[in-house]
mmCIF file of C-alpha atoms in Angstrom:
data_model
loop_
_atom_site.group_PDB
_atom_site.id
_atom_site.type_symbol
_atom_site.label_atom_id
_atom_site.label_comp_id
_atom_site.label_asym_id
_atom_site.label_seq_id
_atom_site.Cartn_x
_atom_site.Cartn_y
_atom_site.Cartn_z
ATOM 1 C CA MET A 487 -0.125 -0.208 0.071
ATOM 2 C CA LYS A 488 1.221 3.640 -0.910
ATOM 3 C CA ALA A 489 0.380 7.073 0.739
ATOM 4 C CA ILE A 490 0.691 10.233 -1.394
ATOM 5 C CA ILE A 491 1.057 13.198 1.034
ATOM 6 C CA ILE A 492 0.578 16.886 -0.193
ATOM 7 C CA GLY A 493 2.935 19.151 2.291
ATOM 8 C CA GLY A 494 6.049 18.789 3.590
ATOM 9 C CA GLY A 495 5.414 20.620 6.721
ATOM 10 C CA ILE A 496 4.797 19.154 10.515
ATOM 11 C CA ALA A 497 1.764 17.810 9.639
ATOM 12 C CA GLY A 498 3.009 15.883 6.386
ATOM 13 C CA LEU A 499 6.167 14.518 7.724
ATOM 14 C CA ALA A 500 4.641 12.914 10.813
ATOM 15 C CA THR A 501 1.910 11.438 8.916
ATOM 16 C CA ALA A 502 4.414 9.909 6.826
ATOM 17 C CA ILE A 503 6.755 8.860 9.761
ATOM 18 C CA GLY A 504 3.254 7.166 11.340
ATOM 19 C CA LEU A 505 2.495 5.328 8.005
ATOM 20 C CA LYS A 506 6.074 4.157 7.419
ATOM 21 C CA ASN A 507 5.814 2.398 10.714
ATOM 22 C CA LYS A 508 2.771 0.780 9.746
ATOM 23 C CA GLY A 509 5.012 -0.598 6.871
ATOM 24 C CA ILE A 510 3.040 1.514 4.249
ATOM 25 C CA GLU A 511 5.138 3.047 1.295
ATOM 26 C CA VAL A 512 4.950 7.006 1.403
ATOM 27 C CA ALA A 513 5.902 9.726 -0.598
ATOM 28 C CA VAL A 514 5.657 13.437 0.719
ATOM 29 C CA TYR A 515 5.589 15.938 -1.918
ATOM 30 C CA GLU A 516 6.269 19.585 -0.610
ATOM 31 C CA SER A 517 5.577 22.428 -3.270
ATOM 32 C CA ALA A 518 8.387 24.683 -2.206
ATOM 33 C CA PRO A 519 12.101 23.815 -3.312
ATOM 34 C CA ALA A 520 12.859 22.740 0.058
ATOM 35 C CA PHE A 521 11.593 21.483 3.222
ATOM 36 C CA LYS A 522 11.455 24.968 4.805
ATOM 37 C CA PRO A 523 9.430 25.708 8.253
ATOM 38 C CA VAL A 524 6.729 28.063 7.801
ATOM 39 C CA GLY A 525 7.122 30.366 11.162
ATOM 40 C CA ALA A 526 9.899 31.111 13.400
ATOM 41 C CA ALA A 527 9.684 28.671 16.399
ATOM 42 C CA ILE A 528 7.190 26.512 17.839
ATOM 43 C CA LEU A 529 6.200 25.359 21.638
ATOM 44 C CA LEU A 530 5.532 21.595 21.533
ATOM 45 C CA ALA A 531 3.207 21.129 24.428
ATOM 46 C CA PRO A 532 2.817 17.197 26.278
ATOM 47 C CA ASN A 533 0.598 15.966 24.001
ATOM 48 C CA GLY A 534 2.494 16.879 20.993
ATOM 49 C CA LEU A 535 5.691 15.585 22.687
ATOM 50 C CA ALA A 536 3.828 12.240 23.743
ATOM 51 C CA VAL A 537 3.131 12.172 20.015
ATOM 52 C CA LEU A 538 6.889 11.985 19.194
ATOM 53 C CA LYS A 539 6.943 9.326 21.810
ATOM 54 C CA GLN A 540 4.399 7.093 19.982
ATOM 55 C CA LEU A 541 5.837 7.689 16.618
ATOM 56 C CA GLY A 542 9.326 6.109 18.484
ATOM 57 C CA ASN A 543 12.648 6.441 16.216
ATOM 58 C CA GLY A 544 14.399 8.224 18.913
ATOM 59 C CA LEU A 545 11.936 11.478 17.933
ATOM 60 C CA PHE A 546 11.200 12.992 21.266
ATOM 61 C CA GLU A 547 14.734 12.593 22.685
ATOM 62 C CA GLU A 548 16.152 14.306 19.259
ATOM 63 C CA VAL A 549 13.597 17.316 19.600
ATOM 64 C CA MET A 550 14.120 17.547 23.344
ATOM 65 C CA ASP A 551 18.272 17.736 22.763
ATOM 66 C CA ARG A 552 17.131 20.427 19.833
ATOM 67 C CA GLY A 553 15.103 22.732 22.005
ATOM 68 C CA ALA A 554 14.470 24.109 25.454
ATOM 69 C CA GLN A 555 12.219 22.559 28.181
ATOM 70 C CA ILE A 556 9.484 24.668 29.150
ATOM 71 C CA ASN A 557 8.625 23.800 33.023
ATOM 72 C CA GLN A 558 6.399 26.893 33.289
ATOM 73 C CA MET A 559 3.677 29.001 31.593
ATOM 74 C CA GLN A 560 3.033 32.540 32.668
ATOM 75 C CA LEU A 561 -0.162 34.585 31.580
ATOM 76 C CA THR A 562 0.827 38.014 32.663
ATOM 77 C CA THR A 563 -0.100 41.636 32.230
ATOM 78 C CA HIS A 564 1.740 43.816 30.262
ATOM 79 C CA ARG A 565 4.060 44.757 33.550
ATOM 80 C CA GLY A 566 4.693 40.799 34.447
ATOM 81 C CA LYS A 567 2.095 40.605 37.145
ATOM 82 C CA VAL A 568 0.910 36.884 36.837
ATOM 83 C CA MET A 569 -2.553 36.492 36.184
ATOM 84 C CA GLY A 570 -2.865 32.555 35.419
ATOM 85 C CA GLY A 571 -0.457 29.774 34.275
ATOM 86 C CA ALA A 572 0.600 26.173 34.803
ATOM 87 C CA VAL A 573 3.859 24.561 36.617
ATOM 88 C CA ALA A 574 4.817 21.473 34.520
ATOM 89 C CA SER A 575 4.344 18.082 36.437
ATOM 90 C CA LYS A 576 7.078 15.371 35.975
ATOM 91 C CA ASP A 577 5.886 14.234 32.711
ATOM 92 C CA HIS A 578 4.207 17.166 31.446
ATOM 93 C CA PHE A 579 7.074 19.762 30.418
ATOM 94 C CA SER A 580 6.724 21.469 26.994
ATOM 95 C CA CYS A 581 9.694 22.061 24.611
ATOM 96 C CA ALA A 582 10.262 25.098 22.511
ATOM 97 C CA ILE A 583 11.876 24.672 19.332
ATOM 98 C CA HIS A 584 12.843 26.343 16.103
ATOM 99 C CA ARG A 585 10.610 25.054 13.607
ATOM 100 C CA ALA A 586 14.012 24.517 11.244
ATOM 101 C CA GLU A 587 15.252 21.850 13.807
ATOM 102 C CA LEU A 588 11.886 20.138 14.378
ATOM 103 C CA ILE A 589 11.180 19.765 10.709
ATOM 104 C CA ASN A 590 14.714 18.639 10.160
ATOM 105 C CA VAL A 591 14.194 15.967 12.822
ATOM 106 C CA LEU A 592 11.131 14.704 11.301
ATOM 107 C CA LYS A 593 12.294 14.864 7.855
ATOM 108 C CA ASN A 594 15.609 12.671 8.396
ATOM 109 C CA ASN A 595 13.481 9.970 9.981
ATOM 110 C CA LEU A 596 12.279 9.523 6.585
ATOM 111 C CA PRO A 597 14.149 8.071 3.396
ATOM 112 C CA GLU A 598 15.282 10.613 0.553
ATOM 113 C CA SER A 599 13.576 8.273 -1.904
ATOM 114 C CA ALA A 600 10.097 9.278 -0.146
ATOM 115 C CA LEU A 601 11.143 13.196 -0.231
ATOM 116 C CA HIS A 602 9.988 15.468 -3.287
ATOM 117 C CA VAL A 603 10.457 19.375 -3.472
ATOM 118 C CA GLY A 604 9.335 21.875 -6.131
ATOM 119 C CA LYS A 605 5.917 19.848 -6.818
ATOM 120 C CA LYS A 606 3.063 22.167 -6.717
ATOM 121 C CA PHE A 607 -0.310 20.185 -6.654
ATOM 122 C CA SER A 608 -2.757 20.943 -9.281
ATOM 123 C CA HIS A 609 -5.467 18.359 -8.948
ATOM 124 C CA TYR A 610 -6.149 14.435 -8.155
ATOM 125 C CA GLN A 611 -8.115 12.081 -9.867
ATOM 126 C CA GLU A 612 -9.544 8.931 -8.114
ATOM 127 C CA HIS A 613 -9.348 5.646 -10.366
ATOM 128 C CA SER A 614 -11.999 2.517 -10.644
ATOM 129 C CA ASP A 615 -8.960 0.682 -9.657
ATOM 130 C CA GLN A 616 -8.970 1.876 -6.298
ATOM 131 C CA THR A 617 -5.753 4.509 -7.024
ATOM 132 C CA VAL A 618 -5.482 7.947 -6.771
ATOM 133 C CA GLN A 619 -3.253 10.094 -9.423
ATOM 134 C CA VAL A 620 -1.993 13.232 -8.538
ATOM 135 C CA ASN A 621 -1.028 15.577 -10.978
ATOM 136 C CA PHE A 622 1.364 18.584 -10.203
ATOM 137 C CA GLU A 623 1.601 21.760 -12.683
ATOM 138 C CA ASP A 624 5.059 20.937 -13.827
ATOM 139 C CA GLY A 625 3.293 17.793 -15.814
ATOM 140 C CA THR A 626 4.272 15.249 -13.797
ATOM 141 C CA GLN A 627 2.103 12.394 -11.803
ATOM 142 C CA ALA A 628 2.296 10.278 -8.744
ATOM 143 C CA THR A 629 -0.149 7.332 -8.131
ATOM 144 C CA GLY A 630 -1.045 5.702 -4.651
ATOM 145 C CA ASP A 631 -3.522 4.002 -2.644
ATOM 146 C CA PHE A 632 -4.723 6.906 -1.241
ATOM 147 C CA LEU A 633 -4.195 10.487 -0.705
ATOM 148 C CA VAL A 634 -3.360 12.763 2.771
ATOM 149 C CA GLY A 635 -3.954 16.308 2.481
ATOM 150 C CA THR A 636 -1.344 18.031 4.505
ATOM 151 C CA ASP A 637 -1.329 21.400 2.447
ATOM 152 C CA GLY A 638 -2.028 23.971 5.146
ATOM 153 C CA ILE A 639 -4.907 26.214 6.000
ATOM 154 C CA LYS A 640 -5.136 27.069 2.261
ATOM 155 C CA SER A 641 -5.172 23.343 1.459
ATOM 156 C CA LYS A 642 -5.580 22.895 -2.479
ATOM 157 C CA VAL A 643 -6.430 19.157 -1.820
ATOM 158 C CA ARG A 644 -8.996 20.502 0.129
ATOM 159 C CA GLN A 645 -10.480 22.744 -2.232
ATOM 160 C CA GLN A 646 -10.795 20.147 -4.834
ATOM 161 C CA MET A 647 -12.491 17.758 -2.281
ATOM 162 C CA LEU A 648 -14.862 20.691 -0.825
ATOM 163 C CA GLY A 649 -14.754 23.521 -2.671
ATOM 164 C CA ALA A 650 -13.705 26.958 -1.333
ATOM 165 C CA LEU A 651 -14.119 27.449 2.224
ATOM 166 C CA PRO A 652 -13.944 31.136 4.001
ATOM 167 C CA TYR A 653 -11.349 32.023 6.469
ATOM 168 C CA ARG A 654 -11.962 33.586 9.739
ATOM 169 C CA TYR A 655 -9.684 36.744 10.276
ATOM 170 C CA SER A 656 -9.056 37.010 14.044
ATOM 171 C CA GLY A 657 -8.625 40.780 13.991
ATOM 172 C CA GLN A 658 -4.672 40.102 14.662
ATOM 173 C CA THR A 659 -1.710 40.248 12.765
ATOM 174 C CA CYS A 660 1.341 38.978 14.664
ATOM 175 C CA TRP A 661 5.149 39.322 14.383
ATOM 176 C CA ARG A 662 7.279 36.545 15.205
ATOM 177 C CA ALA A 663 11.124 36.151 15.257
ATOM 178 C CA VAL A 664 13.756 33.887 16.417
ATOM 179 C CA VAL A 665 16.756 35.813 17.624
ATOM 180 C CA PRO A 666 20.247 35.440 19.566
ATOM 181 C CA TYR A 667 19.605 36.995 22.978
ATOM 182 C CA GLN A 668 20.096 35.439 26.437
ATOM 183 C CA LEU A 669 17.041 35.872 28.952
ATOM 184 C CA PRO A 670 17.391 36.921 32.685
ATOM 185 C CA THR A 671 17.838 33.839 35.286
ATOM 186 C CA ASN A 672 14.351 34.297 36.200
ATOM 187 C CA TYR A 673 12.807 33.200 32.776
ATOM 188 C CA LYS A 674 14.709 30.308 32.469
ATOM 189 C CA ASN A 675 12.401 27.397 31.620
ATOM 190 C CA THR A 676 9.410 29.751 31.267
ATOM 191 C CA PHE A 677 7.360 30.507 28.566
ATOM 192 C CA VAL A 678 5.285 33.982 29.229
ATOM 193 C CA GLU A 679 2.262 35.480 27.334
ATOM 194 C CA ALA A 680 2.134 39.365 28.247
ATOM 195 C CA TRP A 681 -1.200 40.593 27.611
ATOM 196 C CA GLY A 682 -1.327 44.935 27.094
ATOM 197 C CA LYS A 683 -3.427 47.564 27.797
ATOM 198 C CA THR A 684 -4.464 48.010 24.361
ATOM 199 C CA ARG A 685 -6.532 46.293 22.053
ATOM 200 C CA GLY A 686 -5.159 42.951 20.713
ATOM 201 C CA LEU A 687 -1.901 43.813 21.917
ATOM 202 C CA ARG A 688 0.295 41.107 23.636
ATOM 203 C CA VAL A 689 3.608 39.443 23.392
ATOM 204 C CA GLY A 690 4.668 35.854 23.894
ATOM 205 C CA PHE A 691 8.615 34.715 24.562
ATOM 206 C CA GLY A 692 10.868 32.069 25.855
ATOM 207 C CA ALA A 693 14.158 30.502 25.057
ATOM 208 C CA VAL A 694 14.173 27.665 22.056
ATOM 209 C CA ASN A 695 18.024 26.637 23.054
ATOM 210 C CA GLN A 696 21.099 28.057 25.065
ATOM 211 C CA GLN A 697 21.922 31.008 22.471
ATOM 212 C CA ASP A 698 18.077 31.813 20.900
ATOM 213 C CA LEU A 699 14.642 33.549 22.067
ATOM 214 C CA TYR A 700 11.787 33.147 20.223
ATOM 215 C CA PHE A 701 8.830 35.926 20.354
ATOM 216 C CA PHE A 702 5.443 36.518 19.206
ATOM 217 C CA ALA A 703 3.665 39.932 19.245
ATOM 218 C CA THR A 704 0.222 40.766 18.352
ATOM 219 C CA TYR A 705 -2.165 43.743 17.671
ATOM 220 C CA PHE A 706 -5.489 44.389 16.571
ATOM 221 C CA THR A 707 -5.494 46.057 12.789
ATOM 222 C CA ALA A 708 -6.786 45.125 9.574
ATOM 223 C CA SER A 709 -5.982 42.499 7.585
ATOM 224 C CA ASN A 710 -3.476 42.450 4.741
ATOM 225 C CA GLY A 711 -0.882 45.005 6.175
ATOM 226 C CA LYS A 712 2.604 45.699 5.154
ATOM 227 C CA ASP A 713 5.595 46.812 7.161
ATOM 228 C CA ASP A 714 8.617 49.246 6.043
ATOM 229 C CA PRO A 715 11.884 47.852 6.755
ATOM 230 C CA THR A 716 13.436 50.735 7.773
ATOM 231 C CA THR A 717 10.763 51.369 10.219
ATOM 232 C CA LEU A 718 9.602 48.002 11.483
ATOM 233 C CA LYS A 719 11.707 47.940 14.868
ATOM 234 C CA SER A 720 10.960 51.520 15.888
ATOM 235 C CA LYS A 721 7.205 50.508 15.170
ATOM 236 C CA LEU A 722 7.257 47.941 17.280
ATOM 237 C CA THR A 723 9.150 49.391 20.403
ATOM 238 C CA HIS A 724 6.741 51.867 20.486
ATOM 239 C CA LEU A 725 3.733 49.505 20.407
ATOM 240 C CA TYR A 726 5.303 47.458 23.249
ATOM 241 C CA GLN A 727 6.987 50.119 25.228
ATOM 242 C CA ASP A 728 4.634 49.880 28.270
ATOM 243 C CA PHE A 729 5.835 46.547 28.439
ATOM 244 C CA MET A 730 8.153 44.972 31.221
ATOM 245 C CA PRO A 731 11.804 45.924 29.903
ATOM 246 C CA VAL A 732 12.887 42.578 28.750
ATOM 247 C CA VAL A 733 10.355 42.954 25.630
ATOM 248 C CA SER A 734 12.002 46.479 24.962
ATOM 249 C CA ASP A 735 15.227 44.616 25.211
ATOM 250 C CA PHE A 736 14.758 41.778 22.609
ATOM 251 C CA LEU A 737 13.133 43.767 20.534
ATOM 252 C CA LYS A 738 16.103 46.243 20.237
ATOM 253 C CA ALA A 739 18.263 42.923 19.652
ATOM 254 C CA THR A 740 16.246 42.011 16.752
ATOM 255 C CA PRO A 741 17.300 42.304 13.693
ATOM 256 C CA ALA A 742 14.169 43.657 11.075
ATOM 257 C CA ASN A 743 14.983 41.264 8.622
ATOM 258 C CA ALA A 744 14.465 38.434 10.896
ATOM 259 C CA ILE A 745 10.885 39.378 12.126
ATOM 260 C CA LEU A 746 8.081 37.654 10.056
ATOM 261 C CA ARG A 747 4.446 38.994 9.921
ATOM 262 C CA ASN A 748 1.555 37.132 9.521
ATOM 263 C CA ASP A 749 -2.443 37.546 9.771
ATOM 264 C CA ILE A 750 -3.894 35.412 12.140
ATOM 265 C CA TYR A 751 -6.438 33.161 10.361
ATOM 266 C CA ASP A 752 -8.737 30.044 11.507
ATOM 267 C CA LEU A 753 -11.158 27.878 9.710
ATOM 268 C CA ALA A 754 -14.745 27.514 11.095
ATOM 269 C CA PRO A 755 -14.906 23.850 12.305
ATOM 270 C CA MET A 756 -15.548 21.616 9.373
ATOM 271 C CA HIS A 757 -17.592 18.398 9.800
ATOM 272 C CA GLN A 758 -16.217 16.526 6.822
ATOM 273 C CA TRP A 759 -12.312 15.416 6.619
ATOM 274 C CA TYR A 760 -12.424 12.838 4.046
ATOM 275 C CA GLN A 761 -13.903 11.616 0.666
ATOM 276 C CA GLY A 762 -13.192 8.589 -0.876
ATOM 277 C CA ARG A 763 -9.565 7.643 -0.822
ATOM 278 C CA ILE A 764 -8.771 11.241 0.030
ATOM 279 C CA VAL A 765 -8.439 12.686 3.509
ATOM 280 C CA LEU A 766 -6.864 15.869 5.250
ATOM 281 C CA VAL A 767 -4.941 16.155 8.509
ATOM 282 C CA GLY A 768 -3.611 19.407 10.114
ATOM 283 C CA ASP A 769 -4.386 22.751 9.432
ATOM 284 C CA ALA A 770 -5.941 21.442 6.107
ATOM 285 C CA ALA A 771 -8.750 20.009 8.381
ATOM 286 C CA HIS A 772 -8.468 21.994 11.619
ATOM 287 C CA ALA A 773 -6.485 24.994 11.159
ATOM 288 C CA THR A 774 -6.800 27.040 14.510
ATOM 289 C CA THR A 775 -5.435 30.447 16.088
ATOM 290 C CA PRO A 776 -2.162 29.887 17.907
ATOM 291 C CA ASN A 777 -3.796 31.176 21.178
ATOM 292 C CA MET A 778 -3.551 27.995 22.635
ATOM 293 C CA GLY A 779 -0.287 26.887 21.049
ATOM 294 C CA GLN A 780 -2.008 23.903 19.893
ATOM 295 C CA GLY A 781 -1.851 24.213 16.068
ATOM 296 C CA GLY A 782 1.254 22.141 15.502
ATOM 297 C CA ASN A 783 0.373 19.602 18.463
ATOM 298 C CA GLN A 784 -3.018 19.055 16.711
ATOM 299 C CA ALA A 785 -1.342 18.293 14.023
ATOM 300 C CA LEU A 786 0.887 16.012 15.259
ATOM 301 C CA GLU A 787 -1.949 14.327 17.117
ATOM 302 C CA SER A 788 -3.929 13.832 13.659
ATOM 303 C CA ALA A 789 -0.921 12.175 12.071
ATOM 304 C CA TRP A 790 -0.490 9.770 14.734
ATOM 305 C CA VAL A 791 -4.174 8.826 14.905
ATOM 306 C CA LEU A 792 -4.350 8.518 10.941
ATOM 307 C CA SER A 793 -1.531 6.183 10.963
ATOM 308 C CA LYS A 794 -2.595 4.330 13.707
ATOM 309 C CA CYS A 795 -6.375 4.263 12.132
ATOM 310 C CA VAL A 796 -4.912 2.904 8.830
ATOM 311 C CA GLY A 797 -2.620 0.942 10.252
ATOM 312 C CA LEU A 798 -5.694 -1.243 11.777
ATOM 313 C CA GLY A 799 -5.971 -3.145 8.059
ATOM 314 C CA THR A 800 -9.269 -2.188 7.376
ATOM 315 C CA LYS A 801 -10.812 -0.391 4.435
ATOM 316 C CA ILE A 802 -9.566 2.671 3.816
ATOM 317 C CA SER A 803 -13.168 4.048 3.711
ATOM 318 C CA ASP A 804 -13.567 2.987 7.143
ATOM 319 C CA SER A 805 -9.983 3.801 8.574
ATOM 320 C CA PHE A 806 -10.591 7.230 7.534
ATOM 321 C CA ALA A 807 -13.888 7.199 9.415
ATOM 322 C CA LYS A 808 -12.433 6.094 12.212
ATOM 323 C CA TYR A 809 -9.506 8.905 12.300
ATOM 324 C CA GLN A 810 -12.639 11.431 11.928
ATOM 325 C CA GLN A 811 -14.427 9.892 14.662
ATOM 326 C CA LEU A 812 -11.533 9.788 16.865
ATOM 327 C CA ARG A 813 -10.165 13.494 16.321
ATOM 328 C CA ILE A 814 -13.060 15.442 15.305
ATOM 329 C CA LYS A 815 -14.684 16.470 18.967
ATOM 330 C CA LYS A 816 -10.993 17.798 20.267
ATOM 331 C CA ALA A 817 -9.876 19.181 17.261
ATOM 332 C CA HIS A 818 -13.166 21.636 17.096
ATOM 333 C CA LYS A 819 -13.009 22.237 20.522
ATOM 334 C CA ILE A 820 -9.254 23.431 20.443
ATOM 335 C CA VAL A 821 -10.453 25.546 17.253
ATOM 336 C CA ASN A 822 -13.475 27.258 19.023
ATOM 337 C CA ASP A 823 -11.644 27.734 22.408
ATOM 338 C CA SER A 824 -8.745 29.332 20.641
ATOM 339 C CA TRP A 825 -10.846 31.891 18.840
ATOM 340 C CA LYS A 826 -12.742 32.583 21.848
ATOM 341 C CA ILE A 827 -9.501 33.742 23.473
ATOM 342 C CA SER A 828 -8.623 36.050 20.529
ATOM 343 C CA GLN A 829 -11.756 37.744 20.931
ATOM 344 C CA MET A 830 -10.831 38.354 24.741
ATOM 345 C CA VAL A 831 -7.451 39.454 23.847
ATOM 346 C CA ASN A 832 -9.705 42.013 21.300
ATOM 347 C CA LEU A 833 -11.939 43.718 23.856
ATOM 348 C CA ARG A 834 -12.240 47.185 22.981
ATOM 349 C CA GLY A 835 -12.676 48.985 26.199
ATOM 350 C CA GLY A 836 -10.057 49.144 28.939
ATOM 351 C CA ILE A 837 -12.657 48.769 31.750
ATOM 352 C CA LEU A 838 -13.626 45.556 29.746
ATOM 353 C CA ARG A 839 -9.970 44.321 29.562
ATOM 354 C CA SER A 840 -9.630 45.332 33.507
ATOM 355 C CA LEU A 841 -12.403 42.939 34.137
ATOM 356 C CA ARG A 842 -11.264 40.350 32.251
ATOM 357 C CA ASN A 843 -8.082 40.153 33.772
ATOM 358 C CA LYS A 844 -9.516 40.002 37.284
ATOM 359 C CA ALA A 845 -11.566 37.326 36.293
ATOM 360 C CA ILE A 846 -8.885 35.169 34.810
ATOM 361 C CA GLN A 847 -7.106 35.488 38.259
ATOM 362 C CA MET A 848 -9.884 34.129 39.956
ATOM 363 C CA VAL A 849 -10.156 30.881 38.197
ATOM 364 C CA PRO A 850 -8.978 28.221 40.628
ATOM 365 C CA ASP A 851 -5.515 26.387 39.976
ATOM 366 C CA ARG A 852 -7.259 23.111 40.024
ATOM 367 C CA VAL A 853 -9.481 24.372 37.317
ATOM 368 C CA SER A 854 -6.874 25.523 35.240
ATOM 369 C CA ALA A 855 -5.413 22.087 35.601
ATOM 370 C CA ALA A 856 -7.836 20.308 34.588
ATOM 371 C CA ASN A 857 -8.870 22.064 31.538
ATOM 372 C CA LEU A 858 -4.790 21.523 30.474
ATOM 373 C CA ALA A 859 -4.997 17.964 31.358
ATOM 374 C CA ARG A 860 -7.805 17.537 28.940
ATOM 375 C CA VAL A 861 -6.107 19.143 26.014
ATOM 376 C CA TYR A 862 -2.569 17.237 26.544
ATOM 377 C CA GLN A 863 -4.609 14.034 27.212
ATOM 378 C CA LEU A 864 -4.270 11.328 24.199
ATOM 379 C CA ASP A 865 -7.341 9.615 25.036
ATOM 380 C CA TYR A 866 -8.038 6.942 21.873
ATOM 381 C CA GLN A 867 -9.550 4.195 21.934
ATOM 382 C CA PHE A 868 -8.279 2.096 18.459
#
């Protein structure tokens, strides 16, 4: 049996590893000329790390070697007053890692012959002999027993399968970067998200290794904005001038050309992830805003669950149905809860934002811990 996988990001590579572990031949097709990460860094939560352990092949150990262990998550005001958060238990820490490092770890666990770059998906055809033919824009084709669309929120595989679906703009744009910067010792093994006084304004930051810091910064603004590289740093420094001093320090240390800008979108939950011998994984199926840090982690969960379901030896249609049944409820809850958080950050009035902060501080630790436990649990009955 052979799987054709469209998209060479986290979802595609993890799906390929999971299927390969089940003895299925895999071929991953990436549209870019190389397997490159989208974004700066990623926080692998306990559920994502648990998936890496399940996939085996030393993935978990290698990721931990290349990233930074995060033992504490803090939600604070812009001046650093703690509103909430969580301290990791023995086996429930996270890992902050540069996306390029994670992509390399995943890619290196697949045979070179399975990886193809510069292949832009055009369309697919299902044949009567129970095969799927994928056609690429360069005129070439690939044939397999089933097709996995892992080509992101703007998935062309999904568009052919379900038609065009509207994206939801969260109201926020996001600047991100990885920069050589040593955090003060009081931030060791900690990831901080600080909410500002202005609508949509917040900063998150933490170390990704011994030398580098990852940060993101969001702001409520219209979509499709553009930055002037010559004034970007002064703009960001001004926007976040009221935050704790460390924010100004690492912004000043960040080269303007290292800063990525992306508007934050998601997909409203959809209830069909497969059709025939075609199935969707990751953002192609359940794109979420990054407010819970779960985008990549949910992609890993879906990749692992799909590979487990296909590995059960049932008909492809039954495997896909099982995968969707197991994953859709949790994935939809993450999408919906994350969307609600973005709207909380977007509250218009200062009084409302103040009440919001007080309400967050009043949530009992046991309630927060229980909510996180549900997010982090891999509770699947195959």
